[in-house]
Tab-separated table of C-alpha atoms in Angstrom:
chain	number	residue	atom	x	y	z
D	1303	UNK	CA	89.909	98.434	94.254
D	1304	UNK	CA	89.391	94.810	95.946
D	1305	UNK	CA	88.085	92.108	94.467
D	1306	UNK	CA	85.293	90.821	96.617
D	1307	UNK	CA	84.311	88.136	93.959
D	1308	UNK	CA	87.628	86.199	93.784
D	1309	UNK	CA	87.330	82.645	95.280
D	1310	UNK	CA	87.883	81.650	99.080
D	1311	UNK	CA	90.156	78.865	100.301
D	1312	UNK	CA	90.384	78.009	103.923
D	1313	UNK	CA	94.461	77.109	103.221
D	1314	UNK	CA	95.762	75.400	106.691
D	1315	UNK	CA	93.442	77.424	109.017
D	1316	UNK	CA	91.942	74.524	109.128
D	1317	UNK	CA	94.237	73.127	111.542
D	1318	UNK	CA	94.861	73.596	115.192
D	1319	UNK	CA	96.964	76.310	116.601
D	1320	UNK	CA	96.691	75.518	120.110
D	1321	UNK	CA	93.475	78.662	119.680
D	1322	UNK	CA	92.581	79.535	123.260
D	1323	UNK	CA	94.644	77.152	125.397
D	1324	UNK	CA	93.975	77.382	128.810
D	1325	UNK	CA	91.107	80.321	127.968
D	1326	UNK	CA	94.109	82.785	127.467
D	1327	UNK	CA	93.384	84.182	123.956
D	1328	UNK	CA	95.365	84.705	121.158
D	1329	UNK	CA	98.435	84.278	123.707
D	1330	UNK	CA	100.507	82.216	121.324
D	1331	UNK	CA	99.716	83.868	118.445
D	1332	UNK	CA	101.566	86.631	120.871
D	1333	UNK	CA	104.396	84.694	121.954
D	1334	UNK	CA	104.831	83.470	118.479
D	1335	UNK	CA	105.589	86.714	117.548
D	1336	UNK	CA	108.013	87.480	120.442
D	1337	UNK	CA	109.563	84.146	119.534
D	1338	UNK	CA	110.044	84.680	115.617
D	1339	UNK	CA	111.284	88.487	116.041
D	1340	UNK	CA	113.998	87.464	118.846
D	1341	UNK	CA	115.907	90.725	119.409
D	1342	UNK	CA	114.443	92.731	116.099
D	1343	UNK	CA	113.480	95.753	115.804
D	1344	UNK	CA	112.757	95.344	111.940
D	1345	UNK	CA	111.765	93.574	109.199
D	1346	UNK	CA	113.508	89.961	109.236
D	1347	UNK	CA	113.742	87.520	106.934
D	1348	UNK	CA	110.858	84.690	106.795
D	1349	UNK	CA	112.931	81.919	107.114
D	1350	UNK	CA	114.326	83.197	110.048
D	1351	UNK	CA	110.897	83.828	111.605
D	1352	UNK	CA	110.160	80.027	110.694
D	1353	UNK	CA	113.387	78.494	111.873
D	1354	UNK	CA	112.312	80.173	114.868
D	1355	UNK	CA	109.462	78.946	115.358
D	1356	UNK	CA	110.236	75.194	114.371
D	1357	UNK	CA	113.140	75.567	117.025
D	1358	UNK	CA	110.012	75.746	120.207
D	1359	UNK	CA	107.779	73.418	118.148
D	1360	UNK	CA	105.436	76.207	117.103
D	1361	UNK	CA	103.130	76.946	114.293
D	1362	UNK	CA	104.783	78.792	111.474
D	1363	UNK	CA	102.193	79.202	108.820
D	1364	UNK	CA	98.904	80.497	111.142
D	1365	UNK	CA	100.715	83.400	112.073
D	1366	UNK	CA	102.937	84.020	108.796
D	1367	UNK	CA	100.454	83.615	106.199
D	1368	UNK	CA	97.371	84.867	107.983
D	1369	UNK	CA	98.353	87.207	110.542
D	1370	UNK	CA	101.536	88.830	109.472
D	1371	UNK	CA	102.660	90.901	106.503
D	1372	UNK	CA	105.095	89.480	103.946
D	1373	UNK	CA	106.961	90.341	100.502
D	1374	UNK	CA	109.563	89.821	98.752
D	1375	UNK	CA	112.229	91.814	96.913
D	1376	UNK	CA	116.189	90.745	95.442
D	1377	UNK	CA	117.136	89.987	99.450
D	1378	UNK	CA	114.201	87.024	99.625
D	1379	UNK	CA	111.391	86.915	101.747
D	1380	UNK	CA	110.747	89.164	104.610
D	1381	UNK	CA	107.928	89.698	107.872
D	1382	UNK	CA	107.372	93.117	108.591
D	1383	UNK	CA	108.169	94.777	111.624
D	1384	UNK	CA	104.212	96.548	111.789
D	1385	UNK	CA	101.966	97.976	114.026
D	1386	UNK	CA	100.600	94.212	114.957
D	1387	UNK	CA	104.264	93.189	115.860
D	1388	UNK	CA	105.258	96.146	117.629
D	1389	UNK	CA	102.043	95.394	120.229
D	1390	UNK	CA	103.553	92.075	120.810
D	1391	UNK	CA	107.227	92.963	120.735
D	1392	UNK	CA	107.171	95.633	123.348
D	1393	UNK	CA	103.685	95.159	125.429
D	1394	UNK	CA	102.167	92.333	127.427
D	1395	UNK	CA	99.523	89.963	126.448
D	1396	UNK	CA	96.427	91.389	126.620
D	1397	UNK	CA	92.761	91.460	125.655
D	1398	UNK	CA	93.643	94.824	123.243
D	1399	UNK	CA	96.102	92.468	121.537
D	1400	UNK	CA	93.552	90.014	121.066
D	1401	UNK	CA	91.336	92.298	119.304
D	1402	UNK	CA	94.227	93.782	117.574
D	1403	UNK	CA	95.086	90.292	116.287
D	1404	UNK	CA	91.510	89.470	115.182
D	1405	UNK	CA	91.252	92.617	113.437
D	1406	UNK	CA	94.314	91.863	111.273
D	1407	UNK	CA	92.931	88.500	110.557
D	1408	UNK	CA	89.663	90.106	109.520
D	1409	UNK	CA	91.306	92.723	107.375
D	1410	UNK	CA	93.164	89.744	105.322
D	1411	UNK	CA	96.063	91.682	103.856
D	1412	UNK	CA	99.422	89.927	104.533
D	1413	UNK	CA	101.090	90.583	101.313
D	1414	UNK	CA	103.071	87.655	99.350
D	1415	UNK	CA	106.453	85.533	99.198
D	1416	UNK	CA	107.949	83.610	96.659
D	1417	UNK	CA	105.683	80.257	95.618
D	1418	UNK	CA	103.016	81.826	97.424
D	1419	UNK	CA	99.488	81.664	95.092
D	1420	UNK	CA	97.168	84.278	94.606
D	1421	UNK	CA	94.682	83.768	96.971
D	1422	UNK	CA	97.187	83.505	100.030
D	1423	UNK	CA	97.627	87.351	99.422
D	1424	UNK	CA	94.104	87.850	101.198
D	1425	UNK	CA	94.305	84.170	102.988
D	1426	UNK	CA	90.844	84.716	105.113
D	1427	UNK	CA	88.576	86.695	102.881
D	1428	UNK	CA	86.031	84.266	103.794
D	1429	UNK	CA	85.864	85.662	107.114
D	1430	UNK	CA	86.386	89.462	105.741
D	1431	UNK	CA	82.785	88.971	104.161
D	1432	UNK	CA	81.091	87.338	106.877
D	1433	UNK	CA	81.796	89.939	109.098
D	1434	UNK	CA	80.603	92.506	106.120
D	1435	UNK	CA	78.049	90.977	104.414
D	1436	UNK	CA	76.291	88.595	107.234
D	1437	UNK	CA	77.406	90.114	110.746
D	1438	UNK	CA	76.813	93.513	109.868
D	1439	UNK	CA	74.412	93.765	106.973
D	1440	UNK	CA	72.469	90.742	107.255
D	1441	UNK	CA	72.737	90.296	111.276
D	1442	UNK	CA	72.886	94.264	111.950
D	1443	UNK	CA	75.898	93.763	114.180
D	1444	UNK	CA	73.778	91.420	116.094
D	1445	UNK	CA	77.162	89.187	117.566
D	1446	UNK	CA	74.559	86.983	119.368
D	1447	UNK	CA	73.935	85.420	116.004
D	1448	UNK	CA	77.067	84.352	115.824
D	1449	UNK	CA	77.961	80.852	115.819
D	1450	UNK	CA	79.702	77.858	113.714
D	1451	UNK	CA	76.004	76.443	112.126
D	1452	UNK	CA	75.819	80.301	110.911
D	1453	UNK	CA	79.186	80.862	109.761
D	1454	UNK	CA	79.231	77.127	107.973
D	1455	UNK	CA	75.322	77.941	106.390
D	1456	UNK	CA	77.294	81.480	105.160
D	1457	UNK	CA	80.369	79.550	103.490
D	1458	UNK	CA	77.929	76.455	102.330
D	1459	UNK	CA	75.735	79.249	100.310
D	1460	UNK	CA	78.303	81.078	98.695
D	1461	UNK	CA	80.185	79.531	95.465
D	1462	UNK	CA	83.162	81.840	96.505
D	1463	UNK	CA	83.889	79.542	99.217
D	1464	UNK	CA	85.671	76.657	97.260
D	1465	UNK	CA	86.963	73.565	99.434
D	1466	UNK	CA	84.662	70.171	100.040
D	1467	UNK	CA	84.216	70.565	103.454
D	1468	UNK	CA	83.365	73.737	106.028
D	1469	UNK	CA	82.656	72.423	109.461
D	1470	UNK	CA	86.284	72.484	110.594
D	1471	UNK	CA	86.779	76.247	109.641
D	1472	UNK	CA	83.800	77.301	110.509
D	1473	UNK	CA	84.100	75.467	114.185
D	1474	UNK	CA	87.670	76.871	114.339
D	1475	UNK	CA	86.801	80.396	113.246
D	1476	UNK	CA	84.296	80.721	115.862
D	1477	UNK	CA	86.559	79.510	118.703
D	1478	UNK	CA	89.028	82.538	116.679
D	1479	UNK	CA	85.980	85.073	116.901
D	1480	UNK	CA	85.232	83.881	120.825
D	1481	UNK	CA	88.858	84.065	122.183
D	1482	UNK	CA	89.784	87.544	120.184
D	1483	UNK	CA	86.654	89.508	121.298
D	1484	UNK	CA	84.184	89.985	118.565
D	1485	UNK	CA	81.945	91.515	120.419
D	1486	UNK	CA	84.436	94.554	121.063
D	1487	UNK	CA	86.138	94.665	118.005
D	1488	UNK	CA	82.519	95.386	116.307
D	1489	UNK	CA	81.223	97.558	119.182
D	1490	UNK	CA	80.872	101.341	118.136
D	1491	UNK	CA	83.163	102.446	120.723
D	1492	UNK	CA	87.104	103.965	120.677
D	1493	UNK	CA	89.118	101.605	122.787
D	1494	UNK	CA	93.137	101.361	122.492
D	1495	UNK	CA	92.852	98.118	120.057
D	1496	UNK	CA	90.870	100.670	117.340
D	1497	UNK	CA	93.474	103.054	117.666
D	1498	UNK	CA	96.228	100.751	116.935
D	1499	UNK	CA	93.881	99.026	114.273
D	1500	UNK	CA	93.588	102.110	112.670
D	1501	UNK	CA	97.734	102.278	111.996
D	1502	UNK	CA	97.909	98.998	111.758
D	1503	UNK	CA	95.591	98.728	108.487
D	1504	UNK	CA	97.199	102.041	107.073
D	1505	UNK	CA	100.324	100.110	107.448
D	1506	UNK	CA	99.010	97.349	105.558
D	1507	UNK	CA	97.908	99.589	102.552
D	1508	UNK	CA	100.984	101.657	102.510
D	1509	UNK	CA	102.772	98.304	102.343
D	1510	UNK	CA	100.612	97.417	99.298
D	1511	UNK	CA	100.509	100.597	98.114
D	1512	UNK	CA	96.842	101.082	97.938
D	1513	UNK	CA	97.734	104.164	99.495
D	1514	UNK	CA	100.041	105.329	97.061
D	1515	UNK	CA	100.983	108.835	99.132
D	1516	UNK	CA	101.358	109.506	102.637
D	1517	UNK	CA	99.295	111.442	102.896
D	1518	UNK	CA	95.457	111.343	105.305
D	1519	UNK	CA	93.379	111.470	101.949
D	1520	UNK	CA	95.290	108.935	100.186
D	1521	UNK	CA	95.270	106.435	102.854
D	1522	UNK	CA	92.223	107.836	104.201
D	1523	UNK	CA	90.737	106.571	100.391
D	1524	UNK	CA	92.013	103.026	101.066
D	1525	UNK	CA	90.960	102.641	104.231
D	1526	UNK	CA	87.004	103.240	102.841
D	1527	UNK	CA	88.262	101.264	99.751
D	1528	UNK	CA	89.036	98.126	102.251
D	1529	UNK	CA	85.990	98.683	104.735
D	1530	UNK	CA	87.977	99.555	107.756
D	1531	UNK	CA	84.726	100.924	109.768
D	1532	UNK	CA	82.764	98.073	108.216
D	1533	UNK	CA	85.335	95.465	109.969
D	1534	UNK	CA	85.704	97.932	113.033
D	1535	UNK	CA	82.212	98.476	113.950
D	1536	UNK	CA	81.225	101.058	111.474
D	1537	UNK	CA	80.898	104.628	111.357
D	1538	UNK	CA	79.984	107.482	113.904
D	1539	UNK	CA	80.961	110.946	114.871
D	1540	UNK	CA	83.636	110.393	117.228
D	1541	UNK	CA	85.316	107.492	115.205
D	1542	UNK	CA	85.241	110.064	112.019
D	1543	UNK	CA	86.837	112.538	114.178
D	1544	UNK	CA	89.296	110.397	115.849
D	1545	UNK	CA	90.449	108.859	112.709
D	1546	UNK	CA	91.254	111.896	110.803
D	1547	UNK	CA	93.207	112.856	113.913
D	1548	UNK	CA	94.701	109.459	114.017
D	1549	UNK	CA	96.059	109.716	110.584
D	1550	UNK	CA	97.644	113.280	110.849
D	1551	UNK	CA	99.545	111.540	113.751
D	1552	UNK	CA	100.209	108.429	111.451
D	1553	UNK	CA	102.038	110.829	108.812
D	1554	UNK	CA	103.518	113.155	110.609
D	1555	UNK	CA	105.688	110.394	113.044
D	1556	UNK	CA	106.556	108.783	109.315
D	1557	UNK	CA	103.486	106.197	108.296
D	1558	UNK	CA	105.534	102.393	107.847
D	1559	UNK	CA	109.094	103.941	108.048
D	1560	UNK	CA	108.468	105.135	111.918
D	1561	UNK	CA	110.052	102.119	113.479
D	1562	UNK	CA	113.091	102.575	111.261
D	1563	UNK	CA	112.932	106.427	112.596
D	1564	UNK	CA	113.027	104.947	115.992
D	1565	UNK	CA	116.058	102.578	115.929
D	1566	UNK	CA	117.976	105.540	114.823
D	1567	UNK	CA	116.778	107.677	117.446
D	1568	UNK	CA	117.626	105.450	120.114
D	1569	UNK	CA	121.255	104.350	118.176
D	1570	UNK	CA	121.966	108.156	117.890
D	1571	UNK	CA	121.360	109.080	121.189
D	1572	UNK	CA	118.373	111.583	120.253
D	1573	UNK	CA	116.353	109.951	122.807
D	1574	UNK	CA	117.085	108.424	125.943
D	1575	UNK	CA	114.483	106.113	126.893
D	1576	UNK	CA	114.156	102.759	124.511
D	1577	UNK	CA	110.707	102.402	125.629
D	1578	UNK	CA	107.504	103.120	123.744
D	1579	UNK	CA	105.689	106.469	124.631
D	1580	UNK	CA	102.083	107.522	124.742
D	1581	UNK	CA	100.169	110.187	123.166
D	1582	UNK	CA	96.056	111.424	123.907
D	1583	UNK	CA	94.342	113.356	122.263
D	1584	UNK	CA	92.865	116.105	124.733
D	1585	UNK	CA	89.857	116.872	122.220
D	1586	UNK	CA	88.540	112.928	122.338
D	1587	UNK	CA	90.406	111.388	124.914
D	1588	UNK	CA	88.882	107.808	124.775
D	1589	UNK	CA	92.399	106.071	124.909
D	1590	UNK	CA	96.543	106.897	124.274
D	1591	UNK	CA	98.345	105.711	121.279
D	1592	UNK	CA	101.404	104.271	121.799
D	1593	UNK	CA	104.236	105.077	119.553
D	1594	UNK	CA	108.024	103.908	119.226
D	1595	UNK	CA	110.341	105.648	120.886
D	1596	UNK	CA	112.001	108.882	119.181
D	1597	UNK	CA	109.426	109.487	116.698
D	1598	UNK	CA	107.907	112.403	118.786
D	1599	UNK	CA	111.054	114.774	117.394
D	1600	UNK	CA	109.681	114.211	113.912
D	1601	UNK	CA	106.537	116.004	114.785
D	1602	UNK	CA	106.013	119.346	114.146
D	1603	UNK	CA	102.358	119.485	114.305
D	1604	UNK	CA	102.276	118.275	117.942
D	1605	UNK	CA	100.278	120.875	120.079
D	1606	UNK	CA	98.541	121.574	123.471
D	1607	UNK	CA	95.875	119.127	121.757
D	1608	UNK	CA	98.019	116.440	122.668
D	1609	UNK	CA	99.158	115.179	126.061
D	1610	UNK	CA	102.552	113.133	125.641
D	1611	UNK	CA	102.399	110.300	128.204
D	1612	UNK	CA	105.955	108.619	128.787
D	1613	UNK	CA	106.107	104.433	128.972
D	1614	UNK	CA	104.941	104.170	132.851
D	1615	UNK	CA	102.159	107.192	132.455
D	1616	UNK	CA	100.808	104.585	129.178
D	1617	UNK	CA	100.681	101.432	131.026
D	1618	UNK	CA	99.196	103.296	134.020
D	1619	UNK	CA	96.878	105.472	131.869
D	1620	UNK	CA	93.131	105.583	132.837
D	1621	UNK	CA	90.624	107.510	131.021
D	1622	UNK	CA	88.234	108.399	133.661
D	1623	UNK	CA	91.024	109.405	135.706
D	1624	UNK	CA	92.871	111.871	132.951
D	1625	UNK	CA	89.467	113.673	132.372
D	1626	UNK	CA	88.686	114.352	136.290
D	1627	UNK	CA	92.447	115.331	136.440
D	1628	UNK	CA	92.596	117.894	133.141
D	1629	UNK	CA	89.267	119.312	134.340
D	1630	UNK	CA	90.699	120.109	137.953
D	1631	UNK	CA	93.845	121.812	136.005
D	1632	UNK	CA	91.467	123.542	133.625
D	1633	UNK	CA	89.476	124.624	136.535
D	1634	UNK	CA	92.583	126.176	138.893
D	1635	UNK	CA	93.651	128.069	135.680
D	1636	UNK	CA	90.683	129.447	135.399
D	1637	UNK	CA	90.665	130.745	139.690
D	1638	UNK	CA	94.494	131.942	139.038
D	1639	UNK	CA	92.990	134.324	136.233
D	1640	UNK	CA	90.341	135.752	138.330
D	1641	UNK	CA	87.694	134.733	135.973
D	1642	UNK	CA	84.178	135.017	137.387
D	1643	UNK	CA	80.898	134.143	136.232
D	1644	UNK	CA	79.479	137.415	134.918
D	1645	UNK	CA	75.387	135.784	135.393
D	1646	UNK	CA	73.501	134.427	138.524
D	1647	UNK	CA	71.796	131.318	138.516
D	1648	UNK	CA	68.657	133.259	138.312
D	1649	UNK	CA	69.663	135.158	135.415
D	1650	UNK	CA	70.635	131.885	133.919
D	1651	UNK	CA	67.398	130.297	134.146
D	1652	UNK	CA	65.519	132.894	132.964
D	1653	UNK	CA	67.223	132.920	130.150
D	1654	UNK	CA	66.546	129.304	129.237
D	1655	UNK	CA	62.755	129.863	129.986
D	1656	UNK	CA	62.998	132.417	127.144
């Protein structure tokens, strides 16, 4: 279970990160990414990820200690090659990223390396519990509520938050909250960003083992355990639905070890295109998930449910557009059968006058 009463420390969050240059988002958290991966397709060590990074004069610590997941093991200190890095590795910028990114900040799981101290394990709980306990408790999900004075009164009234000042991190996580999209990333709607929040979060607790099988009610449990709705917008029928869906596809194409799955589908030839690939789900289809490449052979549960979408149909893909075209399919089927209404419209309305 988390500990929601262990103390807060803003760490160096408190200093700039070039947040929102030139009003494009969480761009270099992005390129920082791109930068600190290079070629990778997998885990890589930390100090590789750093030296990186040092090498283009950027950041290391905003994205490795509060963004990105970390641990250790005899080999030294690793990054993780996750659901966040995959959306940076092999897709553009974007405002999904953004939300993606602010998500993962929210959720405040990004493991541990060596000399790292307790509380970096969950870096920004601080803002984990404002969005919990004062945007969507206290404010009722009101965003307009929103601003530094409110997130600095939250810190300045709450003896979890230890450091002598707040102003800084409260203007700073603001700016964060403005740039990555709060509004959307606590609407109540399904939008590609939710879906990939949704793995991205299971990753985490796999990681961690707080989901100790893979399995959808194991890491179903953590994901209530950690407040995923809570920091996603909270709960309604079609996100219930969707995410029970979402995790059958997260454990059937391998949970963590999928990208791993991938690079030896593409080195062994069992696929042919390197590129990510797209799945919908016909039943609720709000938005595709995008998955590596190769994992699709490891499915056996994949059905007529699904629509697979290869890497141009994803980038392409628009909702409105796949409904209006699976309804004129659906509809021809049903002409080529010869199936006729077997009731007038008369009929028809008397029987809904009773």
């Amino acid at each position: 279970m988390p500990d929601y009463s262990e103390d807060w420390h803003p760490g160096s969050f408190t200093k700039n990160f070039g947040w929102g240059k030139d009003g494009r988002g969480l761009a270099e958290l992005h390129q920082a990414i791109r930068v600190g991966f290079g070629e990778a397709k997998n885990d890589i060590k930390r100090d590789d990820f750093r030296q990186r990074l040092e090498v283009r004069g950027i950041n290391f610590y905003i994205p490795a200690n509060f963004f990105l997941f970390n641990y250790s093991n005899e080999a030294g200190d690793w990054i993780s090659f996750d659901e966040l890095v995959f959306q940076a590795v092999f897709f553009d910028h974007s405002a999904h990223f953004n939300r993606l990114a602010l998500f993962a900040f929210n959720l405040s799981l990004v493991g541990s390396w060596q000399g790292a101290r307790h509380f970096q394990r969950r870096p920004a709980l601080w803002s984990n519990r404002y969005i919990v306990e004062r945007l969507a408790q206290a404010h009722r999900w009101d965003v307009s509520k929103v601003n530094a004075d409110d997130i600095q009164a939250f810190l300045d009234g709450d003896d979890r938050y230890k450091a002598k000042t707040s102003r800084k991190l409260s203007t700073n996580l603001n700016f964060l909250y403005q740039i990555g999209g709060l509004d959307s990333v606590v609407s109540d709607t399904i939008e590609r960003w939710w879906m990939n929040a949704s793995f991205l979060a299971a990753d985490r607790l796999c990681l961690l083992q707080y989901a100790r099988r893979l399995n959808v009610s194991a890491i179903g449990e953590a994901l209530e355990e950690f407040e995923f709705s809570l920091l996603s917008g909270g709960k309604n029928v079609e996100k219930s639905h969707a995410l029970k869906r979402l995790l059958e596809m997260y454990v059937s194409v391998g949970g963590p070890s999928r990208f791993e799955r991938s690079v030896e589908a593409i080195s062994t030839g069992r696929t042919n295109d390197p590129r990510p690939y797209g799945l919908v789900d016909k039943k609720l289809p709000r938005a595709p998930k995008s998955l590596p490449a190769g994992v699709v052979n490891t499915m056996d549960w994949l059905d007529a449910s699904y629509e697979v979408l290869d890497h141009d149909e994803l980038k392409a893909f628009d909702v409105d557009m796949f409904v209006r075209e699976a309804s004129v399919r659906a509809l021809s089927k049903i002409r080529e059968r010869g199936i006729k209404p077997t009731m007038s419209s008369s009929d028809l309305m008397a029987l809904m006058r009773g």
